[in-house]
GROMACS .gro file of C-alpha atoms in nm:
model
  221
    1MET     CA    1  13.474  -7.304   5.680
    2THR     CA    2  13.631  -7.130   5.432
    3ASP     CA    3  13.567  -7.239   5.081
    4ARG     CA    4  13.650  -7.120   4.703
    5LEU     CA    5  13.359  -7.005   4.476
    6PRO     CA    6  13.327  -6.843   4.152
    7MET     CA    7  13.227  -6.476   4.226
    8PHE     CA    8  12.959  -6.242   4.020
    9PRO     CA    9  12.950  -5.905   4.191
   10LEU     CA   10  12.625  -5.789   4.131
   11ASN     CA   11  12.449  -5.408   4.174
   12SER     CA   12  12.184  -5.495   4.416
   13VAL     CA   13  12.177  -5.705   4.762
   14VAL     CA   14  12.057  -6.051   4.701
   15PHE     CA   15  11.900  -6.251   4.993
   16PRO     CA   16  11.878  -6.641   5.095
   17GLY     CA   17  11.544  -6.805   4.962
   18VAL     CA   18  11.497  -6.544   4.695
   19THR     CA   19  11.515  -6.626   4.279
   20VAL     CA   20  11.728  -6.382   4.116
   21PRO     CA   21  11.665  -6.338   3.733
   22LEU     CA   22  12.017  -6.221   3.579
   23HIS     CA   23  12.123  -6.119   3.200
   24VAL     CA   24  12.458  -6.241   3.201
   25PHE     CA   25  12.654  -6.008   2.884
   26GLU     CA   26  12.986  -5.987   2.983
   27ASP     CA   27  13.296  -6.193   2.866
   28ARG     CA   28  13.411  -6.322   3.206
   29TYR     CA   29  13.054  -6.382   3.351
   30ARG     CA   30  12.954  -6.579   3.034
   31ALA     CA   31  13.291  -6.787   3.117
   32LEU     CA   32  13.127  -6.855   3.483
   33MET     CA   33  12.821  -6.963   3.310
   34HIS     CA   34  12.961  -7.196   3.076
   35HIS     CA   35  13.185  -7.348   3.381
   36LEU     CA   36  12.881  -7.388   3.594
   37LEU     CA   37  12.663  -7.568   3.308
   38ARG     CA   38  12.959  -7.821   3.251
   39ILE     CA   39  12.896  -7.925   3.619
   40GLU     CA   40  12.680  -8.247   3.578
   41ASP     CA   41  12.498  -8.216   3.933
   42PRO     CA   42  12.278  -7.918   3.927
   43ALA     CA   43  12.308  -7.855   4.308
   44ASP     CA   44  12.653  -7.843   4.258
   45ARG     CA   45  12.626  -7.531   4.020
   46LEU     CA   46  12.692  -7.296   4.304
   47PHE     CA   47  12.837  -6.901   4.277
   48GLY     CA   48  12.874  -6.653   4.515
   49SER     CA   49  12.746  -6.277   4.486
   50VAL     CA   50  12.823  -5.974   4.637
   51ALA     CA   51  12.706  -5.607   4.629
   52ILE     CA   52  12.913  -5.347   4.480
   53ARG     CA   53  12.952  -5.028   4.717
   54GLU     CA   54  12.996  -4.795   4.399
   55GLY     CA   55  13.029  -4.813   4.002
   56TYR     CA   56  12.967  -5.086   3.781
   57GLU     CA   57  13.308  -5.296   3.722
   58VAL     CA   58  13.477  -5.459   3.999
   59GLY     CA   59  13.848  -5.409   3.835
   60ASP     CA   60  14.169  -5.517   3.980
   61HIS     CA   61  14.112  -5.398   4.309
   62GLY     CA   62  13.725  -5.458   4.316
   63ALA     CA   63  13.745  -5.601   4.645
   64GLN     CA   64  13.745  -5.238   4.790
   65SER     CA   65  13.451  -5.161   4.637
   66LEU     CA   66  13.244  -5.468   4.731
   67PHE     CA   67  13.046  -5.519   5.058
   68ARG     CA   68  13.174  -5.830   5.232
   69VAL     CA   69  12.878  -5.998   5.319
   70GLY     CA   70  12.665  -6.183   5.029
   71VAL     CA   71  12.502  -6.457   4.928
   72ARG     CA   72  12.573  -6.834   4.779
   73LEU     CA   73  12.358  -6.854   4.492
   74GLN     CA   74  12.254  -7.199   4.296
   75LEU     CA   75  12.188  -7.143   3.927
   76THR     CA   76  11.860  -7.308   3.840
   77GLU     CA   77  11.776  -7.216   3.496
   78ALA     CA   78  12.029  -7.096   3.203
   79GLU     CA   79  11.891  -7.004   2.862
   80ALA     CA   80  12.177  -6.887   2.574
   81ARG     CA   81  12.101  -6.668   2.331
   82PRO     CA   82  12.192  -6.667   1.980
   83ASP     CA   83  12.477  -6.347   2.068
   84GLY     CA   84  12.617  -6.555   2.311
   85THR     CA   85  12.445  -6.393   2.612
   86PHE     CA   86  12.252  -6.589   2.879
   87ASP     CA   87  11.937  -6.550   3.054
   88VAL     CA   88  11.947  -6.710   3.380
   89VAL     CA   89  11.775  -6.783   3.682
   90ALA     CA   90  11.962  -6.833   4.045
   91VAL     CA   91  11.829  -6.877   4.377
   92GLY     CA   92  11.981  -6.763   4.719
   93ARG     CA   93  12.156  -7.051   4.941
   94ASP     CA   94  12.298  -6.905   5.251
   95ARG     CA   95  12.508  -6.603   5.338
   96ILE     CA   96  12.894  -6.601   5.323
   97ARG     CA   97  13.153  -6.348   5.394
   98LEU     CA   98  13.409  -6.257   5.105
   99ASP     CA   99  13.741  -6.263   5.257
  100ARG     CA  100  13.958  -6.227   4.937
  101LEU     CA  101  13.849  -6.168   4.578
  102GLU     CA  102  14.091  -6.291   4.293
  103ARG     CA  103  14.034  -6.184   3.936
  104GLY     CA  104  14.092  -6.561   3.791
  105ASP     CA  105  14.183  -6.692   3.474
  106LEU     CA  106  13.872  -6.685   3.335
  107PHE     CA  107  13.617  -6.526   3.606
  108PRO     CA  108  13.649  -6.390   3.962
  109MET     CA  109  13.728  -6.618   4.251
  110GLY     CA  110  13.674  -6.540   4.606
  111GLU     CA  111  13.761  -6.714   4.961
  112VAL     CA  112  13.437  -6.707   5.172
  113ASP     CA  113  13.315  -6.814   5.443
  114GLU     CA  114  13.002  -6.935   5.569
  115LEU     CA  115  12.752  -6.748   5.765
  116PRO     CA  116  12.532  -6.968   5.896
  117GLU     CA  117  12.187  -6.837   6.037
  118PRO     CA  118  12.184  -6.884   6.425
  119GLY     CA  119  11.849  -7.048   6.567
  120VAL     CA  120  11.663  -6.824   6.753
  121THR     CA  121  11.301  -6.827   6.931
  122VAL     CA  122  11.098  -6.507   6.745
  123PRO     CA  123  10.801  -6.386   6.977
  124ALA     CA  124  10.497  -6.472   6.780
  125GLU     CA  125  10.390  -6.101   6.892
  126LEU     CA  126  10.661  -5.962   6.637
  127VAL     CA  127  10.607  -6.182   6.357
  128HIS     CA  128  10.223  -6.105   6.360
  129ARG     CA  129  10.344  -5.724   6.379
  130ALA     CA  130  10.608  -5.766   6.087
  131ARG     CA  131  10.315  -5.974   5.861
  132ALA     CA  132  10.061  -5.708   5.948
  133THR     CA  133  10.271  -5.392   5.878
  134PHE     CA  134  10.404  -5.542   5.530
  135THR     CA  135  10.020  -5.621   5.450
  136ALA     CA  136   9.945  -5.242   5.534
  137TYR     CA  137  10.221  -5.127   5.285
  138ARG     CA  138  10.082  -5.385   5.009
  139LEU     CA  139   9.745  -5.222   5.066
  140ALA     CA  140   9.884  -4.880   5.004
  141LEU     CA  141  10.083  -4.955   4.762
  142SER     CA  142   9.801  -5.132   4.541
  143GLU     CA  143   9.683  -4.782   4.475
  144ILE     CA  144   9.970  -4.683   4.297
  145SER     CA  145  10.195  -4.925   4.172
  146THR     CA  146  10.194  -5.328   4.136
  147ASP     CA  147  10.192  -5.577   4.422
  148PRO     CA  148  10.569  -5.666   4.534
  149TYR     CA  149  10.488  -5.977   4.638
  150GLN     CA  150  10.226  -6.234   4.512
  151GLY     CA  151  10.076  -6.539   4.724
  152ALA     CA  152  10.039  -6.592   5.099
  153LEU     CA  153  10.329  -6.484   5.330
  154PRO     CA  154  10.537  -6.751   5.499
  155THR     CA  155  10.471  -6.822   5.833
  156ASP     CA  156  10.837  -6.965   5.911
  157PRO     CA  157  11.017  -6.682   6.085
  158MET     CA  158  11.362  -6.676   5.879
  159TYR     CA  159  11.196  -6.764   5.560
  160LEU     CA  160  10.939  -6.429   5.633
  161SER     CA  161  11.232  -6.249   5.696
  162TRP     CA  162  11.424  -6.265   5.420
  163VAL     CA  163  11.104  -6.245   5.200
  164LEU     CA  164  11.026  -5.885   5.369
  165ALA     CA  165  11.383  -5.811   5.346
  166ALA     CA  166  11.368  -5.863   4.958
  167CYS     CA  167  11.043  -5.679   4.917
  168ALA     CA  168  11.106  -5.383   5.096
  169PRO     CA  169  11.149  -5.100   4.864
  170LEU     CA  170  11.486  -4.966   5.036
  171PRO     CA  171  11.812  -4.851   4.921
  172MET     CA  172  12.115  -5.043   4.889
  173ALA     CA  173  12.261  -4.947   5.247
  174GLU     CA  174  11.941  -5.073   5.426
  175ARG     CA  175  11.912  -5.391   5.210
  176GLN     CA  176  12.267  -5.456   5.303
  177GLN     CA  177  12.197  -5.391   5.668
  178LEU     CA  178  11.879  -5.645   5.660
  179LEU     CA  179  12.170  -5.898   5.495
  180GLU     CA  180  12.391  -5.854   5.774
  181ALA     CA  181  12.149  -5.867   6.057
  182SER     CA  182  12.284  -6.137   6.286
  183ASP     CA  183  11.915  -6.323   6.316
  184ALA     CA  184  11.578  -6.340   6.202
  185GLU     CA  185  11.436  -6.120   6.493
  186GLU     CA  186  11.661  -5.871   6.449
  187ARG     CA  187  11.588  -5.819   6.085
  188LEU     CA  188  11.177  -5.844   6.124
  189VAL     CA  189  11.274  -5.540   6.387
  190LEU     CA  190  11.457  -5.373   6.145
  191THR     CA  191  11.224  -5.445   5.851
  192THR     CA  192  10.907  -5.347   6.073
  193GLU     CA  193  11.085  -5.021   6.127
  194LEU     CA  194  11.161  -4.929   5.814
  195LEU     CA  195  10.817  -5.030   5.629
  196ARG     CA  196  10.644  -4.814   5.909
  197THR     CA  197  10.853  -4.518   5.805
  198GLU     CA  198  10.764  -4.601   5.466
  199LEU     CA  199  10.415  -4.588   5.531
  200ARG     CA  200  10.413  -4.272   5.669
  201ALA     CA  201  10.636  -4.120   5.387
  202MET     CA  202  10.363  -4.257   5.149
  203ASN     CA  203  10.117  -4.092   5.317
  204VAL     CA  204  10.264  -3.761   5.289
  205ILE     CA  205  10.376  -3.812   4.913
  206THR     CA  206  10.128  -4.060   4.761
  207SER     CA  207  10.282  -4.044   4.382
  208LEU     CA  208  10.567  -4.301   4.436
  209PRO     CA  209  10.731  -4.497   4.763
  210ALA     CA  210  10.956  -4.260   4.941
  211THR     CA  211  11.260  -4.429   4.867
  212GLU     CA  212  11.129  -4.420   4.505
  213VAL     CA  213  11.085  -4.026   4.541
  214ALA     CA  214  11.464  -4.032   4.727
  215ARG     CA  215  11.666  -4.213   4.412
  216THR     CA  216  11.463  -3.953   4.160
  217ARG     CA  217  11.731  -3.695   4.046
  218TRP     CA  218  11.596  -3.360   4.011
  219SER     CA  219  11.524  -3.216   3.670
  220PRO     CA  220  11.488  -2.843   3.577
  221ASN     CA  221  11.235  -2.987   3.296
   0.00000   0.00000   0.00000
């Protein structure tokens, strides 16, 4: 079903079920926050987000620079700062596909379609392997950095797949691939393979996760 949503493109991939803190400073997104806070029912304070492929500004033709699959978010907390900016918290609700982006009078508006998560029966062995791989990654990372996840891992395969996707230290392209995966089983398979690759790389380069090394610019100093 096609719907119209305020849009807030980000330089990161957001996943359903994951909490996202944001500092809102651009005028158009300040206007979006004011709009959402005027909505009486907090459950209806919804907006969409898709990741920006490149650059920082959406611009007149920004849809050409955006990934099409993103997430519908619900604004859950908002603190107005004295300088007019906002510190907010939103939580991912479900996946959407962006069909059209309009600048809007105050903030971007998008025509989006829902992308419901299909119900699949995920093999218990796959769930166990995914949990074990992420546990091994957390253990390896604990020697050089902070734990990427607090608490016990969920047992529900769909929620587990979103948690692991959000916590895996991956470049944007791989994170977008996980967001676009057809179902929880495919997502768990992909995440497990990517984390195993990460673990193999960490055995060679132990100072940082390999993806962090890959993203670090070379310096002659």
